[in-house]
Amino acid sequence: MAKKKNSEKIVIVGSNSFSAGSLINLLLTKRFKIYGISRSKLNSKNFQRFDQKSKNFKFIKYDLNKDLKKINDFINKTKPNYIINYASQSMVGQSWKSSSDWFLTNSFSTIKFYETISKFKFKFKLIHISTPEVYGNLKTNITEKKIYNPTTPYAVSRVTADQYLEILYRKKKINYCSIRASNVYGEYQRLYRIIPKTIISILKRKKIKLDGGGLSKRNFIHIDDVSSATYKILKSGDNGEIYHISGKSLISIKNLVQFICKKMGYNYSKLVIIGPERLGKDKFYKISSSKLTKELKWKPKISLNEGINRCIDWIKRDLKLFSIKDENYIHKK
């Protein structure tokens, strides 16, 4: 018997992002009609998780900062059941160098976007992708009720839209959930992120710099686990609620790199250069996903060991396809 066609439509803003790619891959298996919107052209094959040629996926090249009216007109015409917003300037350290670019996208344009769609006459659910960075340094495991304490321009720029949505919700003008996931990783992630950067640097026998010696601790979670949680929130999350998505344990960046070196049979001391600590870098991020686990019956399935093995296999498979440019972050206005 043929599978029943899913009539639900989703617009994903920031669809070229690493996280969006994993979710789109999952949503295509659920037979949603997906409209992806991004300021850049579709990712190359070695950074693209899903089938770009799927009949259930359509891509539109619009920039949230420059084409906001076109985006809003498209959404109003399409009338999707869900809108998911991944669009943001997301590099924390670089946000000090050109803070106004981060505020333009993450605060100003995002608020204008939400202001407009909140006035649409058709019913939809918005999923707003936020970040634990809005909490600042976290030494204890915290829940979604923790107050904001941003310590970087990036974090401040994200708080603005978060608080604006809370206001819209209190005025009963928008149906939304907000998601804050701990450090995501996985296959197809950009190579300047710490896990793929470590793997490809070992394979190419290149040095990497660890800010502050890599002593800060993070909770790493595979992007497929984040996508499964996002799907549950999409379908069953309560209106106006914030949900944390995290794994089970913390690891320092230093120990993470050492772990990868051991797996790949490489000497840690040959790989690492110790650099100064990044300005305003938070030492810990400890967020609890107990609310998501209890209310929506979600739990992560992919261990750090399995996830890193998958990343190693992916990079080895596509190693010849990567360029030097892929290994460096390039800021886009």
GROMACS .gro file of C-alpha atoms in nm:
model
  333
    1MET     CA    1   0.000   0.000   0.000
    2ALA     CA    2   0.135   0.344  -0.097
    3LYS     CA    3   0.214   0.588   0.182
    4LYS     CA    4  -0.048   0.854   0.240
    5LYS     CA    5   0.064   1.191   0.107
    6ASN     CA    6   0.130   1.455   0.373
    7SER     CA    7  -0.053   1.778   0.288
    8GLU     CA    8   0.132   1.986   0.549
    9LYS     CA    9   0.366   2.261   0.430
   10ILE     CA   10   0.674   2.403   0.602
   11VAL     CA   11   0.876   2.715   0.525
   12ILE     CA   12   1.232   2.698   0.659
   13VAL     CA   13   1.419   3.028   0.669
   14GLY     CA   14   1.795   2.977   0.682
   15SER     CA   15   1.759   2.642   0.508
   16ASN     CA   16   2.126   2.626   0.405
   17SER     CA   17   2.239   2.604   0.766
   18PHE     CA   18   2.390   2.283   0.901
   19SER     CA   19   2.105   2.230   1.149
   20ALA     CA   20   1.834   2.297   0.891
   21GLY     CA   21   1.989   2.045   0.652
   22SER     CA   22   1.951   1.764   0.904
   23LEU     CA   23   1.592   1.860   0.984
   24ILE     CA   24   1.498   1.883   0.615
   25ASN     CA   25   1.641   1.536   0.565
   26LEU     CA   26   1.412   1.409   0.843
   27LEU     CA   27   1.107   1.602   0.723
   28LEU     CA   28   1.140   1.461   0.372
   29THR     CA   29   1.097   1.112   0.520
   30LYS     CA   30   0.773   1.241   0.676
   31ARG     CA   31   0.659   1.356   0.331
   32PHE     CA   32   0.612   1.725   0.415
   33LYS     CA   33   0.615   1.985   0.139
   34ILE     CA   34   0.920   2.195   0.226
   35TYR     CA   35   1.012   2.542   0.104
   36GLY     CA   36   1.371   2.638   0.186
   37ILE     CA   37   1.475   3.003   0.197
   38SER     CA   38   1.838   3.118   0.226
   39ARG     CA   39   2.054   3.412   0.116
   40SER     CA   40   2.313   3.177  -0.038
   41LYS     CA   41   2.275   2.931  -0.321
   42LEU     CA   42   2.225   2.567  -0.229
   43ASN     CA   43   2.519   2.402  -0.055
   44SER     CA   44   2.762   2.184  -0.249
   45LYS     CA   45   2.710   1.809  -0.227
   46ASN     CA   46   2.976   1.756   0.040
   47PHE     CA   47   2.790   1.993   0.277
   48GLN     CA   48   2.435   1.895   0.183
   49ARG     CA   49   2.256   1.631   0.387
   50PHE     CA   50   1.929   1.595   0.196
   51ASP     CA   51   1.820   1.529  -0.163
   52GLN     CA   52   1.799   1.872  -0.326
   53LYS     CA   53   1.609   1.723  -0.620
   54SER     CA   54   1.326   1.581  -0.408
   55LYS     CA   55   0.984   1.669  -0.548
   56ASN     CA   56   0.885   1.775  -0.195
   57PHE     CA   57   1.159   2.037  -0.164
   58LYS     CA   58   1.171   2.377  -0.330
   59PHE     CA   59   1.448   2.633  -0.279
   60ILE     CA   60   1.409   3.012  -0.296
   61LYS     CA   61   1.714   3.240  -0.273
   62TYR     CA   62   1.612   3.533  -0.053
   63ASP     CA   63   1.811   3.730   0.205
   64LEU     CA   64   1.635   3.810   0.535
   65ASN     CA   65   1.810   4.148   0.547
   66LYS     CA   66   1.749   4.249   0.185
   67ASP     CA   67   1.440   4.059   0.069
   68LEU     CA   68   1.215   4.067   0.374
   69LYS     CA   69   0.907   4.179   0.183
   70LYS     CA   70   0.957   3.904  -0.075
   71ILE     CA   71   0.993   3.646   0.202
   72ASN     CA   72   0.679   3.768   0.376
   73ASP     CA   73   0.480   3.782   0.052
   74PHE     CA   74   0.590   3.428  -0.034
   75ILE     CA   75   0.487   3.296   0.306
   76ASN     CA   76   0.153   3.474   0.297
   77LYS     CA   77   0.085   3.329  -0.048
   78THR     CA   78   0.205   2.977   0.043
   79LYS     CA   79   0.024   2.967   0.380
   80PRO     CA   80   0.238   2.700   0.543
   81ASN     CA   81   0.136   2.504   0.851
   82TYR     CA   82   0.477   2.570   1.006
   83ILE     CA   83   0.753   2.831   0.981
   84ILE     CA   84   1.099   2.745   1.116
   85ASN     CA   85   1.359   3.019   1.146
   86TYR     CA   86   1.725   2.916   1.150
   87ALA     CA   87   1.849   3.240   0.993
   88SER     CA   88   2.116   3.412   1.202
   89GLN     CA   89   2.472   3.537   1.214
   90SER     CA   90   2.601   3.261   1.439
   91MET     CA   91   2.977   3.291   1.497
   92VAL     CA   92   3.034   3.405   1.856
   93GLY     CA   93   3.398   3.518   1.851
   94GLN     CA   94   3.363   3.708   1.525
   95SER     CA   95   3.063   3.902   1.657
   96TRP     CA   96   3.304   4.136   1.838
   97LYS     CA   97   3.461   4.250   1.511
   98SER     CA   98   3.147   4.361   1.330
   99SER     CA   99   2.871   4.364   1.590
  100SER     CA  100   2.633   4.572   1.381
  101ASP     CA  101   2.604   4.288   1.125
  102TRP     CA  102   2.496   4.049   1.399
  103PHE     CA  103   2.238   4.294   1.533
  104LEU     CA  104   2.107   4.365   1.185
  105THR     CA  105   2.025   3.999   1.118
  106ASN     CA  106   1.959   3.853   1.463
  107SER     CA  107   1.773   4.149   1.612
  108PHE     CA  108   1.643   4.404   1.363
  109SER     CA  109   1.555   4.188   1.060
  110THR     CA  110   1.430   3.897   1.271
  111ILE     CA  111   1.199   4.125   1.471
  112LYS     CA  112   1.064   4.286   1.153
  113PHE     CA  113   1.003   3.936   1.017
  114TYR     CA  114   0.816   3.823   1.327
  115GLU     CA  115   0.619   4.147   1.347
  116THR     CA  116   0.487   4.095   0.994
  117ILE     CA  117   0.405   3.724   1.013
  118SER     CA  118   0.226   3.775   1.346
  119LYS     CA  119  -0.035   3.974   1.148
  120PHE     CA  120  -0.106   3.700   0.893
  121LYS     CA  121  -0.467   3.582   0.893
  122PHE     CA  122  -0.396   3.211   0.840
  123LYS     CA  123  -0.295   2.980   1.128
  124PHE     CA  124   0.061   2.853   1.157
  125LYS     CA  125   0.314   2.750   1.420
  126LEU     CA  126   0.653   2.923   1.438
  127ILE     CA  127   0.964   2.741   1.559
  128HIS     CA  128   1.227   2.996   1.663
  129ILE     CA  129   1.582   2.860   1.684
  130SER     CA  130   1.758   3.033   1.973
  131THR     CA  131   2.079   2.951   2.164
  132PRO     CA  132   2.200   2.877   2.522
  133GLU     CA  133   2.443   3.167   2.471
  134VAL     CA  134   2.164   3.398   2.594
  135TYR     CA  135   2.221   3.263   2.946
  136GLY     CA  136   2.592   3.347   2.965
  137ASN     CA  137   2.831   3.134   3.173
  138LEU     CA  138   2.650   2.834   3.326
  139LYS     CA  139   2.817   2.642   3.608
  140THR     CA  140   2.504   2.459   3.719
  141ASN     CA  141   2.252   2.261   3.515
  142ILE     CA  142   1.974   2.509   3.439
  143THR     CA  143   1.619   2.488   3.313
  144GLU     CA  144   1.428   2.704   3.068
  145LYS     CA  145   1.339   2.948   3.349
  146LYS     CA  146   1.693   3.083   3.381
  147ILE     CA  147   1.714   3.458   3.324
  148TYR     CA  148   1.917   3.612   3.042
  149ASN     CA  149   2.278   3.708   3.109
  150PRO     CA  150   2.447   3.748   2.766
  151THR     CA  151   2.822   3.810   2.759
  152THR     CA  152   2.895   3.859   2.386
  153PRO     CA  153   2.750   4.075   2.106
  154TYR     CA  154   2.618   3.756   1.945
  155ALA     CA  155   2.432   3.656   2.261
  156VAL     CA  156   2.284   4.004   2.311
  157SER     CA  157   2.163   4.007   1.951
  158ARG     CA  158   1.981   3.676   2.007
  159VAL     CA  159   1.815   3.787   2.332
  160THR     CA  160   1.633   4.069   2.155
  161ALA     CA  161   1.429   3.844   1.927
  162ASP     CA  162   1.366   3.595   2.209
  163GLN     CA  163   1.214   3.865   2.428
  164TYR     CA  164   1.016   4.014   2.142
  165LEU     CA  165   0.851   3.678   2.076
  166GLU     CA  166   0.759   3.649   2.442
  167ILE     CA  167   0.583   3.986   2.415
  168LEU     CA  168   0.399   3.879   2.099
  169TYR     CA  169   0.288   3.560   2.271
  170ARG     CA  170   0.159   3.742   2.579
  171LYS     CA  171  -0.047   3.962   2.350
  172LYS     CA  172  -0.180   3.640   2.187
  173LYS     CA  173  -0.053   3.743   1.847
  174ILE     CA  174   0.164   3.445   1.764
  175ASN     CA  175   0.178   3.067   1.812
  176TYR     CA  176   0.539   2.965   1.865
  177CYS     CA  177   0.798   2.750   2.042
  178SER     CA  178   1.160   2.846   2.102
  179ILE     CA  179   1.447   2.594   2.092
  180ARG     CA  180   1.788   2.619   2.258
  181ALA     CA  181   2.021   2.332   2.174
  182SER     CA  182   2.365   2.269   2.318
  183ASN     CA  183   2.668   2.242   2.089
  184VAL     CA  184   2.564   2.055   1.776
  185TYR     CA  185   2.794   1.850   1.557
  186GLY     CA  186   2.771   1.583   1.290
  187GLU     CA  187   2.836   1.497   0.927
  188TYR     CA  188   2.814   1.787   0.680
  189GLN     CA  189   2.904   2.050   0.941
  190ARG     CA  190   3.131   2.330   0.821
  191LEU     CA  191   3.497   2.247   0.865
  192TYR     CA  192   3.585   2.547   1.083
  193ARG     CA  193   3.380   2.395   1.369
  194ILE     CA  194   3.591   2.216   1.628
  195ILE     CA  195   3.508   1.850   1.557
  196PRO     CA  196   3.543   1.850   1.175
  197LYS     CA  197   3.834   2.094   1.207
  198THR     CA  198   4.019   1.852   1.434
  199ILE     CA  199   3.952   1.555   1.205
  200ILE     CA  200   4.059   1.721   0.880
  201SER     CA  201   4.364   1.880   1.046
  202ILE     CA  202   4.480   1.536   1.161
  203LEU     CA  203   4.428   1.393   0.812
  204LYS     CA  204   4.622   1.683   0.656
  205ARG     CA  205   4.884   1.698   0.933
  206LYS     CA  206   4.800   2.062   1.003
  207LYS     CA  207   4.810   2.247   1.335
  208ILE     CA  208   4.502   2.385   1.510
  209LYS     CA  209   4.484   2.658   1.776
  210LEU     CA  210   4.296   2.596   2.100
  211ASP     CA  211   4.173   2.921   2.255
  212GLY     CA  212   4.273   2.932   2.622
  213GLY     CA  213   4.408   2.580   2.597
  214GLY     CA  214   4.063   2.436   2.534
  215LEU     CA  215   3.964   2.440   2.901
  216SER     CA  216   3.606   2.556   2.848
  217LYS     CA  217   3.346   2.279   2.873
  218ARG     CA  218   3.059   2.211   2.638
  219ASN     CA  219   2.780   1.960   2.590
  220PHE     CA  220   2.803   1.818   2.239
  221ILE     CA  221   2.496   1.660   2.080
  222HIS     CA  222   2.463   1.502   1.736
  223ILE     CA  223   2.251   1.705   1.499
  224ASP     CA  224   2.023   1.409   1.418
  225ASP     CA  225   1.923   1.393   1.785
  226VAL     CA  226   1.851   1.766   1.775
  227SER     CA  227   1.638   1.720   1.463
  228SER     CA  228   1.434   1.440   1.621
  229ALA     CA  229   1.369   1.668   1.919
  230THR     CA  230   1.282   1.961   1.692
  231TYR     CA  231   1.029   1.743   1.510
  232LYS     CA  232   0.861   1.650   1.839
  233ILE     CA  233   0.847   2.019   1.937
  234LEU     CA  234   0.710   2.107   1.593
  235LYS     CA  235   0.425   1.860   1.628
  236SER     CA  236   0.356   1.860   2.001
  237GLY     CA  237   0.533   2.151   2.173
  238ASP     CA  238   0.308   2.380   2.377
  239ASN     CA  239   0.246   2.733   2.257
  240GLY     CA  240   0.480   2.994   2.405
  241GLU     CA  241   0.720   2.739   2.551
  242ILE     CA  242   1.100   2.722   2.540
  243TYR     CA  243   1.266   2.381   2.508
  244HIS     CA  244   1.625   2.286   2.580
  245ILE     CA  245   1.791   2.011   2.374
  246SER     CA  246   2.108   1.866   2.522
  247GLY     CA  247   2.311   1.550   2.565
  248LYS     CA  248   2.406   1.386   2.891
  249SER     CA  249   2.755   1.504   2.979
  250LEU     CA  250   3.009   1.785   2.953
  251ILE     CA  251   3.353   1.758   2.796
  252SER     CA  252   3.629   2.018   2.772
  253ILE     CA  253   3.741   2.119   2.426
  254LYS     CA  254   4.089   1.991   2.513
  255ASN     CA  255   3.959   1.648   2.615
  256LEU     CA  256   3.741   1.637   2.304
  257VAL     CA  257   4.039   1.698   2.076
  258GLN     CA  258   4.243   1.441   2.272
  259PHE     CA  259   3.959   1.191   2.231
  260ILE     CA  260   3.956   1.240   1.852
  261CYS     CA  261   4.337   1.216   1.836
  262LYS     CA  262   4.327   0.885   2.023
  263LYS     CA  263   4.059   0.747   1.788
  264MET     CA  264   4.266   0.846   1.485
  265GLY     CA  265   4.602   0.737   1.625
  266TYR     CA  266   4.755   1.083   1.621
  267ASN     CA  267   4.974   1.264   1.874
  268TYR     CA  268   4.783   1.548   2.044
  269SER     CA  269   5.102   1.751   2.101
  270LYS     CA  270   5.176   1.749   1.725
  271LEU     CA  271   4.830   1.886   1.648
  272VAL     CA  272   4.766   2.163   1.899
  273ILE     CA  273   4.892   2.517   1.946
  274ILE     CA  274   4.773   2.694   2.263
  275GLY     CA  275   4.629   3.039   2.196
  276PRO     CA  276   4.490   3.316   2.419
  277GLU     CA  277   4.135   3.284   2.544
  278ARG     CA  278   3.864   3.430   2.322
  279LEU     CA  279   3.716   3.760   2.442
  280GLY     CA  280   3.404   3.708   2.654
  281LYS     CA  281   3.406   3.329   2.611
  282ASP     CA  282   3.179   3.150   2.858
  283LYS     CA  283   3.350   2.866   3.047
  284PHE     CA  284   3.051   2.637   3.084
  285TYR     CA  285   2.716   2.563   2.920
  286LYS     CA  286   2.503   2.326   3.124
  287ILE     CA  287   2.140   2.313   3.016
  288SER     CA  288   1.884   2.056   3.122
  289SER     CA  289   1.654   1.892   2.867
  290SER     CA  290   1.441   1.727   3.139
  291LYS     CA  291   1.135   1.926   3.029
  292LEU     CA  292   1.162   1.789   2.675
  293THR     CA  293   1.225   1.437   2.806
  294LYS     CA  294   0.931   1.438   3.046
  295GLU     CA  295   0.672   1.623   2.839
  296LEU     CA  296   0.752   1.503   2.485
  297LYS     CA  297   0.921   1.168   2.567
  298TRP     CA  298   1.244   1.251   2.384
  299LYS     CA  299   1.596   1.134   2.458
  300PRO     CA  300   1.924   1.145   2.261
  301LYS     CA  301   2.029   0.821   2.091
  302ILE     CA  302   2.368   0.892   1.933
  303SER     CA  303   2.670   0.871   2.165
  304LEU     CA  304   2.968   1.102   2.121
  305ASN     CA  305   3.176   0.799   2.023
  306GLU     CA  306   2.933   0.694   1.747
  307GLY     CA  307   2.882   1.051   1.628
  308ILE     CA  308   3.253   1.122   1.593
  309ASN     CA  309   3.305   0.792   1.409
  310ARG     CA  310   3.039   0.903   1.161
  311CYS     CA  311   3.214   1.241   1.119
  312ILE     CA  312   3.550   1.073   1.056
  313ASP     CA  313   3.395   0.843   0.793
  314TRP     CA  314   3.227   1.140   0.620
  315ILE     CA  315   3.542   1.354   0.603
  316LYS     CA  316   3.756   1.064   0.482
  317ARG     CA  317   3.499   0.987   0.212
  318ASP     CA  318   3.477   1.347   0.088
  319LEU     CA  319   3.833   1.461   0.165
  320LYS     CA  320   3.922   1.525  -0.201
  321LEU     CA  321   3.614   1.744  -0.245
  322PHE     CA  322   3.707   1.997   0.023
  323SER     CA  323   3.896   2.316  -0.058
  324ILE     CA  324   4.113   2.538   0.162
  325LYS     CA  325   3.826   2.787   0.160
  326ASP     CA  326   3.600   2.527   0.325
  327GLU     CA  327   3.829   2.515   0.627
  328ASN     CA  328   3.794   2.885   0.712
  329TYR     CA  329   3.502   3.097   0.825
  330ILE     CA  330   3.423   3.377   0.579
  331HIS     CA  331   3.198   3.651   0.711
  332LYS     CA  332   2.908   3.739   0.481
  333LYS     CA  333   2.743   4.076   0.503
   0.00000   0.00000   0.00000
